[in-house]
Coordinates of C-alpha atoms in Angstrom, one line a residue:
E91 CA -28.7 37.0 0.6
L92 CA -28.0 36.3 4.5
E93 CA -24.1 35.3 3.8
R94 CA -23.8 38.8 1.7
G95 CA -25.3 40.6 4.6
A96 CA -28.9 41.7 2.5
P97 CA -31.8 42.3 4.7
L98 CA -35.3 39.8 4.7
A99 CA -38.3 40.2 6.4
G100 CA -38.4 36.4 6.5
I101 CA -38.3 32.8 4.8
V102 CA -41.1 30.8 3.8
L103 CA -40.2 27.6 3.4
I104 CA -42.2 25.2 1.7
S105 CA -41.3 21.1 2.1
D106 CA -41.7 17.7 3.2
G107 CA -39.2 18.1 5.9
Q108 CA -36.7 15.7 4.6
N109 CA -33.1 16.6 4.4
N110 CA -31.6 14.4 1.6
A111 CA -28.3 16.8 0.9
G112 CA -26.5 19.7 1.9
T113 CA -26.1 21.4 4.9
D114 CA -27.3 20.3 7.9
P115 CA -30.7 22.2 9.1
N116 CA -29.2 22.9 12.4
A117 CA -26.9 25.8 10.8
A118 CA -29.5 27.7 8.8
I119 CA -31.7 27.9 11.8
A120 CA -28.6 29.2 13.9
Q121 CA -27.9 31.5 11.4
S122 CA -31.3 32.2 10.9
A123 CA -31.7 33.5 14.3
A124 CA -28.7 35.1 14.8
Q125 CA -30.0 37.6 12.1
A126 CA -33.8 37.4 13.7
V127 CA -34.8 36.3 10.5
R128 CA -38.0 34.1 11.0
I129 CA -38.8 31.1 8.7
H130 CA -41.9 30.1 8.6
T131 CA -42.3 26.6 7.3
I132 CA -45.0 24.9 5.4
G133 CA -45.7 21.0 5.5
M134 CA -46.4 19.5 2.3
G135 CA -47.3 15.5 1.7
S136 CA -48.1 13.1 4.0
T137 CA -47.0 12.1 7.8
L138 CA -47.8 8.3 6.9
E139 CA -45.1 6.7 5.2
P140 CA -46.6 5.6 2.1
V141 CA -46.2 1.6 0.8
N142 CA -43.3 0.8 -1.1
L143 CA -41.7 -2.5 -2.0
R144 CA -37.6 -2.0 -3.4
V145 CA -34.5 -3.8 -4.3
V146 CA -31.8 -2.7 -2.4
E147 CA -29.0 -4.3 -3.6
V148 CA -27.8 -6.8 -6.3
D149 CA -24.4 -8.8 -5.4
A150 CA -22.8 -11.2 -7.7
P151 CA -19.2 -12.1 -9.3
K152 CA -18.1 -9.6 -11.9
R153 CA -16.4 -12.4 -13.9
V154 CA -17.0 -16.6 -13.9
Y155 CA -15.8 -19.5 -15.9
Q156 CA -18.1 -21.3 -18.1
G157 CA -19.7 -24.3 -16.8
D158 CA -19.0 -23.0 -13.3
R159 CA -22.3 -22.4 -11.0
F160 CA -22.1 -19.0 -9.0
R161 CA -24.5 -17.2 -6.7
V162 CA -26.6 -14.0 -7.3
Q163 CA -27.5 -12.7 -4.1
V164 CA -30.6 -10.3 -3.9
L165 CA -32.1 -7.6 -1.2
L166 CA -35.2 -6.4 -0.9
Q167 CA -37.0 -4.4 1.5
A168 CA -40.9 -3.4 2.0
T169 CA -41.7 -0.2 4.5
G170 CA -45.3 1.3 5.3
Q171 CA -46.7 -1.9 5.9
S172 CA -46.5 -5.3 7.4
G173 CA -47.3 -9.0 6.1
I174 CA -46.1 -7.9 2.1
S175 CA -45.7 -10.5 -0.2
A176 CA -44.4 -10.1 -3.7
S177 CA -42.6 -12.2 -6.3
L178 CA -38.8 -11.8 -7.2
Q179 CA -37.5 -12.5 -10.6
L180 CA -34.0 -13.1 -11.9
R181 CA -33.7 -12.0 -15.3
S182 CA -30.9 -12.2 -17.3
Y183 CA -30.3 -10.4 -21.2
A184 CA -26.9 -10.4 -23.4
K185 CA -25.4 -7.2 -22.6
G186 CA -25.8 -4.5 -25.3
S187 CA -29.4 -6.4 -26.4
N188 CA -32.9 -4.9 -25.8
A189 CA -33.9 -5.6 -22.3
S190 CA -37.1 -6.6 -23.2
S191 CA -35.3 -10.3 -24.4
F192 CA -34.7 -11.5 -21.0
S193 CA -34.9 -15.0 -20.0
I194 CA -36.2 -15.6 -16.6
E195 CA -34.0 -17.8 -14.8
D196 CA -35.7 -18.2 -11.3
E197 CA -38.8 -17.0 -9.7
V198 CA -39.4 -17.1 -5.9
A199 CA -42.1 -15.9 -3.6
V200 CA -41.1 -13.1 -1.1
E201 CA -42.9 -12.7 2.1
F202 CA -42.4 -9.1 4.3
A203 CA -43.5 -9.8 7.8
Q204 CA -42.7 -6.2 9.3
S205 CA -42.4 -3.1 7.8
S206 CA -38.5 -1.9 6.6
Q207 CA -37.3 -5.4 6.8
L208 CA -34.8 -6.4 5.0
V209 CA -35.2 -9.9 3.1
P210 CA -32.3 -11.5 1.5
V211 CA -33.2 -13.8 -1.7
V212 CA -30.2 -16.0 -3.1
F213 CA -30.4 -17.7 -6.5
D214 CA -27.9 -20.4 -7.7
V215 CA -27.1 -19.6 -11.3
E216 CA -25.5 -21.5 -13.8
P217 CA -24.0 -19.1 -16.7
R218 CA -24.8 -19.1 -20.2
Q219 CA -22.1 -19.0 -23.2
V220 CA -18.9 -16.7 -23.3
G221 CA -19.9 -12.9 -23.3
E222 CA -21.4 -10.3 -21.1
W223 CA -24.2 -10.9 -19.4
V224 CA -26.9 -8.7 -17.6
Y225 CA -28.6 -10.0 -14.7
E226 CA -31.7 -8.5 -13.3
A227 CA -33.7 -8.8 -9.9
K228 CA -37.4 -8.0 -10.8
L229 CA -39.7 -7.4 -8.0
I230 CA -43.4 -7.9 -8.6
P231 CA -45.9 -7.0 -6.1
R232 CA -49.2 -8.1 -5.3
S233 CA -50.7 -5.2 -3.7
P234 CA -50.3 -1.0 -4.6
D235 CA -46.9 0.3 -4.5
S236 CA -46.0 3.8 -4.2
N237 CA -42.7 3.6 -6.2
E238 CA -42.4 0.9 -8.9
L239 CA -39.4 2.8 -10.0
D240 CA -37.3 1.3 -7.5
N241 CA -38.4 -2.3 -7.6
T242 CA -35.5 -3.4 -10.7
L243 CA -31.7 -3.4 -10.1
D244 CA -29.1 -5.1 -12.6
T245 CA -25.1 -6.3 -12.5
A246 CA -23.0 -7.1 -15.4
I247 CA -21.4 -10.5 -15.1
R248 CA -18.9 -11.9 -18.1
V249 CA -18.6 -15.1 -18.8
I250 CA -15.1 -16.1 -19.9
D251 CA -13.7 -19.7 -21.4
S252 CA -10.2 -19.9 -20.0
T253 CA -8.2 -22.1 -18.1
A254 CA -6.8 -21.7 -14.7
K255 CA -2.9 -22.4 -14.3
V256 CA -2.1 -24.0 -11.3
L257 CA 1.0 -24.5 -9.8
I258 CA 1.7 -27.2 -7.1
V259 CA 4.5 -27.0 -4.9
A260 CA 4.7 -29.9 -2.2
G261 CA 7.5 -31.3 0.0
G262 CA 6.6 -34.5 -0.7
P263 CA 4.2 -37.2 -2.1
T264 CA 1.0 -36.9 0.7
R265 CA -1.9 -38.7 0.6
E266 CA -3.7 -35.1 0.1
Y267 CA -1.2 -33.7 -2.7
Q268 CA -1.6 -37.5 -4.3
F269 CA -5.7 -36.9 -4.8
V270 CA -5.6 -33.1 -5.3
R271 CA -3.0 -33.8 -8.2
N272 CA -5.4 -36.5 -10.4
L273 CA -8.5 -34.3 -9.2
L274 CA -6.9 -31.3 -11.0
Y275 CA -5.1 -33.2 -14.1
R276 CA -8.3 -34.4 -15.0
D277 CA -10.6 -31.0 -14.6
K278 CA -9.8 -30.0 -18.4
T279 CA -10.4 -26.5 -17.5
I280 CA -7.5 -26.2 -15.1
E281 CA -3.6 -26.6 -16.4
T282 CA -1.1 -28.0 -13.8
S283 CA 2.6 -27.4 -12.8
I284 CA 4.1 -29.8 -10.4
Y285 CA 7.6 -28.9 -8.1
L286 CA 7.6 -32.3 -6.3
Q287 CA 10.6 -31.0 -4.1
T288 CA 11.5 -35.0 -3.2
G289 CA 10.7 -36.1 -6.9
R290 CA 13.9 -37.3 -8.9
P291 CA 14.2 -36.8 -12.6
G292 CA 12.5 -38.7 -14.8
I293 CA 9.7 -39.6 -12.3
S294 CA 6.0 -39.4 -13.8
Q295 CA 3.4 -37.3 -12.5
E296 CA -0.2 -36.9 -13.5
A297 CA 0.3 -33.0 -14.6
D298 CA 0.8 -31.2 -17.9
E299 CA 4.3 -29.9 -17.1
L300 CA 7.0 -30.8 -14.1
L301 CA 9.1 -28.4 -13.0
E302 CA 12.6 -28.7 -11.4
D303 CA 13.0 -25.6 -9.8
F304 CA 10.8 -23.1 -8.5
P305 CA 10.0 -20.0 -10.7
R306 CA 12.7 -17.3 -10.3
T307 CA 11.6 -14.6 -12.3
I308 CA 7.9 -12.4 -12.3
Q309 CA 7.7 -13.1 -15.8
E310 CA 7.6 -17.1 -14.7
M311 CA 5.3 -16.8 -12.3
A312 CA 2.8 -14.4 -14.4
R313 CA 2.2 -17.7 -16.4
Y314 CA 0.0 -19.5 -12.8
D315 CA -3.3 -18.0 -11.3
C316 CA -3.0 -19.8 -8.1
V317 CA 0.2 -21.8 -6.4
I318 CA -1.2 -24.6 -4.0
A319 CA 1.7 -25.4 -1.3
F320 CA 1.4 -29.1 0.6
D321 CA 3.8 -28.6 3.4
A322 CA 6.4 -26.9 0.8
D323 CA 10.2 -27.1 2.3
W324 CA 10.4 -23.4 1.6
M325 CA 13.4 -22.8 3.5
S326 CA 15.6 -24.9 0.8
L327 CA 14.3 -22.1 -1.9
D328 CA 16.6 -18.4 -2.4
P329 CA 15.2 -15.7 -0.6
S330 CA 14.6 -14.5 -4.4
H331 CA 12.2 -17.2 -4.6
L332 CA 10.3 -16.1 -2.1
E333 CA 10.7 -12.3 -3.2
T334 CA 9.0 -13.2 -6.3
L335 CA 6.2 -15.2 -4.7
E336 CA 5.3 -12.4 -2.6
R337 CA 5.6 -9.7 -5.6
W338 CA 3.2 -12.4 -7.9
V339 CA 0.8 -11.9 -4.5
S340 CA 0.5 -8.3 -3.8
E341 CA 0.9 -6.7 -7.5
Y342 CA 0.1 -9.0 -9.9
A343 CA -3.3 -10.7 -8.0
G344 CA -1.8 -14.1 -7.2
G345 CA -3.8 -16.2 -5.2
I346 CA -1.9 -18.9 -2.8
I347 CA -3.0 -21.8 -0.8
L348 CA -0.8 -22.6 2.1
I349 CA -1.6 -26.3 3.4
A350 CA 0.4 -26.8 6.8
G351 CA 2.3 -30.5 7.8
P352 CA 4.3 -31.8 10.5
V353 CA 7.6 -31.6 8.3
A354 CA 8.6 -28.4 6.8
T355 CA 6.2 -26.5 7.9
P356 CA 7.4 -25.7 11.4
R357 CA 11.1 -24.6 10.1
W358 CA 9.9 -21.3 8.7
T359 CA 7.2 -20.9 11.2
G360 CA 9.7 -22.1 14.5
N361 CA 13.0 -20.7 15.8
E362 CA 14.8 -21.6 12.4
G363 CA 12.5 -19.1 10.7
N364 CA 13.3 -16.4 12.6
L365 CA 15.5 -13.2 11.3
D366 CA 15.4 -15.2 8.0
R367 CA 14.5 -13.4 4.9
R368 CA 12.2 -16.4 3.3
A369 CA 10.8 -17.1 6.6
E370 CA 9.6 -13.5 7.2
L371 CA 7.9 -13.5 4.0
L372 CA 5.8 -16.2 4.3
R373 CA 4.7 -15.0 7.8
G374 CA 3.6 -12.0 5.8
L375 CA 1.9 -13.7 3.3
A376 CA -0.2 -15.9 5.7
P377 CA -3.3 -14.8 7.2
V378 CA -3.0 -16.1 10.5
V379 CA -0.1 -14.9 13.3
L380 CA 2.7 -18.0 13.1
N381 CA 5.0 -17.6 16.6
P382 CA 7.5 -19.7 17.3
R383 CA 5.7 -21.0 20.6
A384 CA 3.2 -22.9 18.5
S385 CA 6.2 -24.5 16.4
R386 CA 7.6 -25.8 19.9
L387 CA 4.1 -27.4 20.7
L388 CA 4.3 -28.8 16.9
T389 CA 7.8 -30.7 18.0
M390 CA 6.5 -31.7 20.9
G391 CA 3.7 -34.1 19.0
R392 CA 1.2 -31.8 19.5
Y393 CA 0.2 -32.0 15.7
E394 CA -1.5 -35.5 15.7
N395 CA -4.4 -36.5 17.9
E396 CA -5.1 -39.7 19.0
V397 CA -8.6 -39.4 18.0
S398 CA -10.4 -37.3 14.8
R399 CA -11.8 -34.1 15.6
P400 CA -14.7 -32.1 14.0
I401 CA -14.0 -29.0 11.6
S402 CA -16.3 -25.8 12.8
L403 CA -17.5 -23.7 10.2
T404 CA -17.7 -20.2 11.5
A405 CA -20.2 -17.9 10.7
D406 CA -17.9 -16.6 7.9
G407 CA -16.6 -19.8 7.0
M408 CA -20.8 -21.0 6.4
R409 CA -20.9 -18.0 3.7
S410 CA -17.9 -18.8 2.0
D411 CA -18.4 -19.9 -1.2
F412 CA -15.6 -22.7 -1.9
L413 CA -16.7 -24.5 2.0
D414 CA -20.5 -24.5 -0.3
I415 CA -19.5 -28.4 -1.2
A416 CA -23.4 -29.6 -1.9
N417 CA -26.4 -28.5 -3.8
S418 CA -27.3 -25.8 -1.2
A419 CA -26.4 -23.9 1.9
T420 CA -28.2 -26.1 4.2
E421 CA -27.0 -29.2 2.3
S422 CA -23.3 -27.9 2.7
Q423 CA -24.0 -27.8 6.7
A424 CA -25.0 -30.9 7.1
V425 CA -22.2 -32.6 5.5
W426 CA -19.8 -30.2 7.7
E427 CA -21.6 -31.2 10.6
R428 CA -21.4 -34.9 9.6
F429 CA -17.6 -34.9 8.9
A430 CA -16.0 -37.4 11.4
G431 CA -12.8 -34.5 11.2
V432 CA -9.3 -34.7 11.1
Y433 CA -6.4 -35.8 13.4
G434 CA -3.8 -33.1 12.9
F435 CA -4.2 -29.7 13.5
F436 CA -1.7 -26.3 13.6
A437 CA -1.3 -24.6 16.8
C438 CA -2.3 -20.9 15.6
Y439 CA -5.2 -18.9 17.3
Q440 CA -4.9 -15.4 15.9
P441 CA -6.0 -13.8 13.1
K442 CA -4.4 -11.1 11.1
P443 CA -6.2 -7.8 10.8
G444 CA -8.5 -8.1 8.3
A445 CA -8.6 -11.6 7.7
L446 CA -11.7 -14.1 8.3
V447 CA -11.0 -17.4 10.3
L448 CA -13.6 -20.2 8.4
A449 CA -13.2 -22.6 10.5
H450 CA -11.5 -23.9 14.0
F451 CA -10.2 -27.6 15.0
N452 CA -13.1 -28.4 17.6
D453 CA -10.8 -30.3 20.4
P454 CA -11.6 -28.7 23.9
S455 CA -8.1 -29.9 25.3
S456 CA -6.3 -27.5 22.5
V457 CA -8.7 -24.5 23.5
M458 CA -5.6 -21.3 24.6
N459 CA -6.9 -18.0 26.0
D460 CA -10.4 -19.1 25.7
S461 CA -10.0 -19.8 21.6
L462 CA -9.8 -23.1 19.7
P463 CA -7.0 -23.4 16.9
I464 CA -7.7 -21.8 13.4
Y465 CA -8.2 -24.6 10.7
L466 CA -9.1 -22.3 7.6
A467 CA -8.5 -18.7 7.2
Q468 CA -8.5 -16.3 4.4
H469 CA -7.4 -12.6 3.9
F470 CA -6.4 -10.3 0.5
Y471 CA -2.6 -9.6 0.3
G472 CA -2.2 -6.3 -1.8
A473 CA -4.2 -7.7 -4.8
G474 CA -4.1 -11.4 -4.3
R475 CA -5.6 -13.7 -1.6
V476 CA -4.0 -16.1 0.4
I477 CA -5.8 -18.9 2.1
F478 CA -4.3 -20.8 5.3
Q479 CA -5.3 -25.0 6.0
G480 CA -3.9 -26.1 9.5
G481 CA -3.4 -29.7 7.7
G482 CA -3.8 -31.9 4.8
E483 CA -6.6 -34.2 5.7
M484 CA -9.4 -33.2 3.6
W485 CA -9.0 -36.2 1.8
R486 CA -11.3 -38.0 4.5
L487 CA -14.2 -35.8 3.3
R488 CA -14.1 -39.2 0.3
D489 CA -15.9 -41.0 3.9
L490 CA -19.2 -39.1 2.9
G491 CA -18.5 -38.9 -1.1
E492 CA -15.8 -38.4 -3.5
H493 CA -17.6 -35.4 -5.2
F494 CA -17.4 -33.4 -1.9
F495 CA -13.6 -33.6 -1.8
D496 CA -13.7 -32.6 -5.5
A497 CA -16.0 -30.0 -5.3
Y498 CA -13.6 -28.7 -2.0
Y499 CA -10.7 -28.0 -3.9
T500 CA -12.3 -27.6 -7.3
K501 CA -14.2 -24.4 -5.5
L502 CA -11.0 -23.5 -3.4
T503 CA -8.9 -23.3 -6.1
R504 CA -11.1 -21.2 -8.1
W505 CA -11.1 -19.2 -5.3
A506 CA -7.8 -18.4 -4.9
S507 CA -7.5 -17.6 -8.4
Q508 CA -10.4 -14.7 -8.6
G509 CA -7.8 -12.5 -8.4
R510 CA -6.0 -13.2 -11.4
L511 CA -9.3 -14.0 -12.9
L512 CA -10.2 -10.1 -12.4
R513 CA -7.3 -9.3 -14.1
D514 CA -7.7 -8.8 -18.1
S515 CA -3.5 -8.9 -18.7
D516 CA -0.3 -9.1 -16.6
R517 CA 0.7 -6.0 -18.0
G518 CA -1.5 -4.0 -16.1
M519 CA -5.0 -3.4 -14.3
L520 CA -7.6 -0.8 -14.0
L521 CA -9.0 0.3 -10.7
V522 CA -12.0 2.3 -9.8
D523 CA -12.6 3.9 -6.3
K524 CA -16.1 2.8 -6.0
E525 CA -18.2 -0.2 -8.2
E526 CA -21.3 1.2 -7.0
A527 CA -22.1 4.7 -7.0
L528 CA -24.9 7.2 -7.2
V529 CA -25.8 9.8 -9.7
G530 CA -23.4 12.6 -9.1
D531 CA -20.7 11.3 -8.0
Q532 CA -16.9 11.9 -9.0
V533 CA -15.5 8.1 -9.7
T534 CA -12.2 7.8 -10.1
I535 CA -10.0 5.5 -12.5
R536 CA -6.8 4.1 -11.6
A537 CA -4.6 2.6 -14.2
V538 CA -1.4 0.4 -13.5
L539 CA 0.4 0.2 -16.6
R540 CA 3.5 -2.2 -18.0
D541 CA 5.0 -2.0 -20.9
S542 CA 6.0 -5.9 -22.8
Q543 CA 8.8 -6.7 -21.0
F544 CA 6.8 -5.2 -17.6
N545 CA 8.7 -2.4 -16.7
P546 CA 6.4 0.5 -15.9
I547 CA 5.2 2.9 -18.8
T548 CA 6.6 6.4 -18.9
D549 CA 4.3 8.0 -21.4
P550 CA 3.3 11.8 -20.5
N551 CA -0.4 10.5 -20.4
V552 CA -2.6 7.4 -21.6
E553 CA -6.2 7.9 -22.9
V554 CA -8.9 5.5 -22.2
R555 CA -12.4 5.5 -23.3
L556 CA -15.8 5.7 -21.1
V557 CA -18.8 3.9 -22.2
D558 CA -21.7 5.8 -20.8
P559 CA -25.0 3.2 -19.8
Q560 CA -26.5 4.6 -23.5
Q561 CA -23.3 2.9 -24.9
R562 CA -21.7 6.4 -25.8
T563 CA -17.9 6.5 -26.0
T564 CA -16.3 9.4 -24.8
P565 CA -12.2 9.6 -24.6
L566 CA -10.8 10.3 -21.0
V567 CA -7.0 11.5 -20.4
L568 CA -5.1 9.5 -17.3
L569 CA -2.1 11.5 -16.2
P570 CA 0.8 9.5 -14.3
V571 CA 1.1 9.8 -10.2
Q572 CA 3.5 12.3 -9.0
D573 CA 5.2 10.2 -7.1
V574 CA 8.4 8.7 -7.9
S575 CA 7.6 5.1 -6.0
Q576 CA 4.9 4.7 -8.3
P577 CA 6.1 4.7 -11.9
G578 CA 3.5 3.4 -14.4
V579 CA 0.3 4.4 -12.3
Y580 CA -2.0 6.5 -13.9
V581 CA -5.0 8.6 -12.6
G582 CA -8.5 10.1 -13.6
G583 CA -12.2 10.3 -13.3
F584 CA -15.3 11.2 -14.9
L585 CA -18.5 12.3 -13.7
A586 CA -21.6 9.5 -13.2
R587 CA -24.6 11.3 -14.9
M588 CA -26.6 8.9 -15.4
T589 CA -28.1 5.5 -14.1
G590 CA -27.2 2.3 -15.4
T591 CA -23.6 0.6 -16.2
Y592 CA -20.6 2.9 -17.1
S593 CA -17.2 0.7 -18.6
V594 CA -13.9 2.4 -18.8
E595 CA -11.4 0.9 -21.4
Y596 CA -7.8 0.5 -22.2
S597 CA -6.2 -1.1 -24.9
L598 CA -2.7 -2.3 -24.4
G599 CA -1.6 -2.3 -28.0
G600 CA -4.1 -0.3 -29.8
L601 CA -7.6 -0.3 -30.8
A602 CA -6.5 -3.3 -32.8
S603 CA -5.1 -5.6 -30.2
Q604 CA -6.9 -8.3 -28.4
E605 CA -5.2 -7.5 -24.8
W606 CA -7.9 -4.9 -23.3
L607 CA -7.8 -3.4 -19.5
R608 CA -11.9 -3.3 -18.3
Q609 CA -13.6 -2.1 -15.2
Q610 CA -17.3 -1.4 -14.7
V611 CA -19.2 1.1 -12.5
N612 CA -23.2 0.4 -11.4
V613 CA -24.9 4.1 -11.0
R614 CA -28.1 4.2 -9.1
I615 CA -30.4 7.2 -7.9
P616 CA -29.7 8.1 -4.5
A617 CA -32.2 6.2 -2.1
R618 CA -32.8 8.5 0.8
E619 CA -35.5 10.2 -0.7
I620 CA -36.9 6.8 -1.2
Q621 CA -36.5 5.7 1.6
R622 CA -38.0 8.7 3.9
A623 CA -40.8 9.9 1.9
Q624 CA -43.2 10.9 4.7
R625 CA -43.6 15.0 6.1
N626 CA -40.5 15.1 8.7
E627 CA -42.8 17.2 11.0
P628 CA -41.0 17.6 13.9
L629 CA -38.1 19.4 12.2
L630 CA -40.6 21.7 10.1
R631 CA -42.0 22.8 13.8
D632 CA -38.5 23.4 15.1
L633 CA -37.8 25.2 12.5
A634 CA -40.3 27.4 12.9
T635 CA -40.3 27.6 16.4
R636 CA -36.5 28.4 17.1
T637 CA -36.5 31.2 14.9
G638 CA -39.8 32.9 16.0
G639 CA -41.8 31.9 12.8
F640 CA -44.7 29.5 12.5
Y641 CA -45.3 25.9 11.2
F642 CA -48.6 25.8 8.8
E643 CA -50.1 22.6 7.7
N644 CA -51.2 22.2 4.0
L645 CA -54.7 21.1 4.7
E646 CA -56.6 20.1 0.9
G647 CA -54.7 23.3 -0.4
T648 CA -55.2 25.7 2.2
L649 CA -53.1 27.3 4.7
V650 CA -54.2 26.5 8.3
P651 CA -52.4 28.3 11.2
T652 CA -51.8 26.4 13.9
D653 CA -52.1 27.0 17.7
Q654 CA -53.6 30.6 16.9
N655 CA -50.9 32.0 15.1
P656 CA -51.7 35.3 13.0
S657 CA -52.1 34.7 8.9
L658 CA -48.6 34.4 7.0
A659 CA -48.6 38.2 5.5
D660 CA -49.3 39.5 9.1
S661 CA -46.3 37.3 10.9
L662 CA -43.3 39.1 8.4
P663 CA -42.0 42.1 10.1
Q664 CA -41.4 44.9 8.3
Q665 CA -37.0 45.3 7.6
D666 CA -35.1 48.4 6.9
Q667 CA -33.5 48.6 3.5
I668 CA -30.4 49.5 5.3
N669 CA -28.7 49.4 8.1
Y670 CA -25.7 51.3 9.5
L671 CA -23.8 50.4 12.9
P672 CA -23.9 52.8 15.6
G673 CA -21.2 55.4 14.9
A674 CA -20.4 54.4 11.8
P675 CA -19.2 56.6 8.8
D676 CA -21.7 58.4 5.8
R677 CA -21.5 56.1 2.9
E678 CA -20.7 59.5 1.0
F679 CA -18.2 60.6 3.1
Q680 CA -16.5 58.0 2.5
K681 CA -16.4 57.8 -1.3
R682 CA -15.0 61.8 -1.6
L683 CA -12.5 61.2 1.0
M684 CA -11.2 58.3 -1.5
M685 CA -11.5 60.4 -4.6
V686 CA -9.3 62.9 -2.9
L687 CA -6.3 59.9 -1.6
M688 CA -6.6 58.9 -5.5
F689 CA -5.8 62.5 -6.8
W690 CA -3.2 62.9 -4.1
I691 CA -1.2 59.8 -4.8
A692 CA -1.7 60.6 -8.8
G693 CA -0.5 64.5 -8.6
A694 CA 2.7 62.8 -6.1
L695 CA 3.6 60.2 -9.0
T696 CA 3.2 62.7 -11.8
L697 CA 5.7 65.3 -9.8
E698 CA 8.1 62.6 -9.2
W699 CA 8.8 61.9 -12.7
L700 CA 9.2 65.7 -13.7
I701 CA 12.0 65.8 -11.4
R702 CA 13.6 62.8 -12.5
R703 CA 13.1 63.8 -15.8
I704 CA 14.5 67.6 -15.0
S705 CA 17.8 65.6 -13.5
R706 CA 18.6 63.9 -16.9
L707 CA 18.5 67.0 -19.1
A708 CA 20.7 68.7 -16.1

C-alpha cells in the first residue's frame, strides 16, 4: 500500500519478531518512517528458547560397492537446555518400500553438554545387497522435545555390484609396483590391465591384460576407472597420449594416482619438461606445484635419506577414508603413529589452490619456508580425482601387518575410482546444482550427452523424467545451452515443492534401455524457524520506537501497553484519504484538459485525410 501511494493510519504487526525470509526489517522501518506511518507491534510467543533436539545433517556416499564398508556421518544439535541426553538410531530400508519395515543398523547414546552444541556421530556400515537403500538417522529424546518433526533425516545410497577397472602404468618393476599388482589381481572386484614400460614381449605378469602401448583414444581410456602410475616414464609417450589422459580425467571423471620415483619423475618435473606439452599436462594434473628447483634437488641426492622418517597425517588426512586403514579412526591414527616411515621423498612444498594436503614427510632437515615436504595430496580436476604420493615405499607398512598395506591401496584405488563410480555411463552425465535443497528452491539440471560414437548429441531438446518423493513421474524438457563451445550440454530445472528425495532420470537408449543416467536431490524444510523459535523482543521494540509506534506484550491474551503507552486505538492518528502536493493542479481540470486535447488531435487527423482525398479526385 505504501508503494502505491495509498495513505495508512498505521500498521499493527502481530509477530514473534523472527525474520525468516524476505526483505530486511530495516527497509520497512525506513519506508514507514519516511511516510509518517507508525508501526505498532504485538509480541507473540515466549522470549525463552524452547528445548529442541534435531538432526542437522546426514552425510554418506551416494553409491558404494557391495562388500565395501562406508561411513554415515550424522550431525546433531540440542537447543534451549544443557545436559540433555538422547539415543540415536541408524535405520535402513529398501527404497520404495514401507519405511516402517526398517532394520536398525546401530544405536548409540548421545550427550549434549551445552545448549546449541553441534555433536557429530559416525556410523561404520556394511552395505546390504545390491539395490537402492535409504539410511535414516532417528533421534530419540529422553526428555520432552518441543518439535519432534526434525528428529529424523535420511539419505539414499545405491549399492552396486560392479568391478573396478584399473590400469597400472610402471616405469619399472619396483617393489611397490609388484606388491600392488599382486594385491589387485587377487581382488575379484577389480580387473587390472598392466603397461610395464620396461617389459618385453612374452613376459608374464599377474594381470587380467597386458598392454604393449598406452591407450591412444578416449574410447580406449573409457574402459578404465583408475590409473595407478609408478614413477611412469611419461616423456617416452606421444603428447596425444597425455592429452587423452587429461581429457579422460577432466571430462570422463577418471581417477589417477601419481606415485613419484627417482628415475622418471624428475624428467617431467624438471628442466627437461619445461615448454614440453607432455610435462605441462602432467604438471597441470598434479595437486601440488612441481618446479624445476625441486627436481634439481632430487638429482643432487635429496630423494633418499640415510634414515627413515615418519609420515605425519594432517587434519584432512585423518578425515580421509583411504587413510583409515584399521577398524576405527582411533586405531588408524595409532597405526600411522607407529609406522617407522619412509626413506625417500619428493621435494615439493606448495599445494595447488583447492588441493588438500593429507600427509607430510616429517624430516626437520628438509623444511623449506617453515614447511615440510608434501608426501600425500589430492584434488579434484574437472570431473575427476588426482592423488599425488611422494614415493613408492608404502610397502613398508607390511612391517606392521600386511592387512594395513592391503587396506591402504584397496581403499586408495576405490577412492580414485569414485568419480567413475558416480557415472552411469561413459556417454554422459546428469548434474544438479544442489544435492541438498529446501522446499521452494529451484533446482537446475545439467545434462552432458554423447552418442554411441562419443560425439555430442545435437537434438533440439531432450526429455528427462522427474520422480518426486511420492513416486509420481513428470516429464521435464531440457534445452541446449546457447554456447557453441559446449555442444551436447542441455539445461532445465524444477521447483522443489515437498520434502523427501527427488530423482532425475534419463535413458540413453529409450525406455527399454538398460543404460540410464540418474541424479538425486534431497529436499528439507527450512530450519530457520526451528532454530529461532523464541520471540525477538528487541526487533519488535525497534520497529515500534523508530516509527513512532508502541510495543505491546501479549500477556495471557490481553494487550498490555508498556512504558505507559496509550491504548492501541488512541495511538492511530487520523490520515486524510487524499493528499495534494502544494501547488498541484485540480484533478477535474486535468480531466477536462485531456478531453480537449484528444478532440483537437482527432479533428486534425480528419482534416488531413479530407485534403488528401480531394487532391486525388482533382
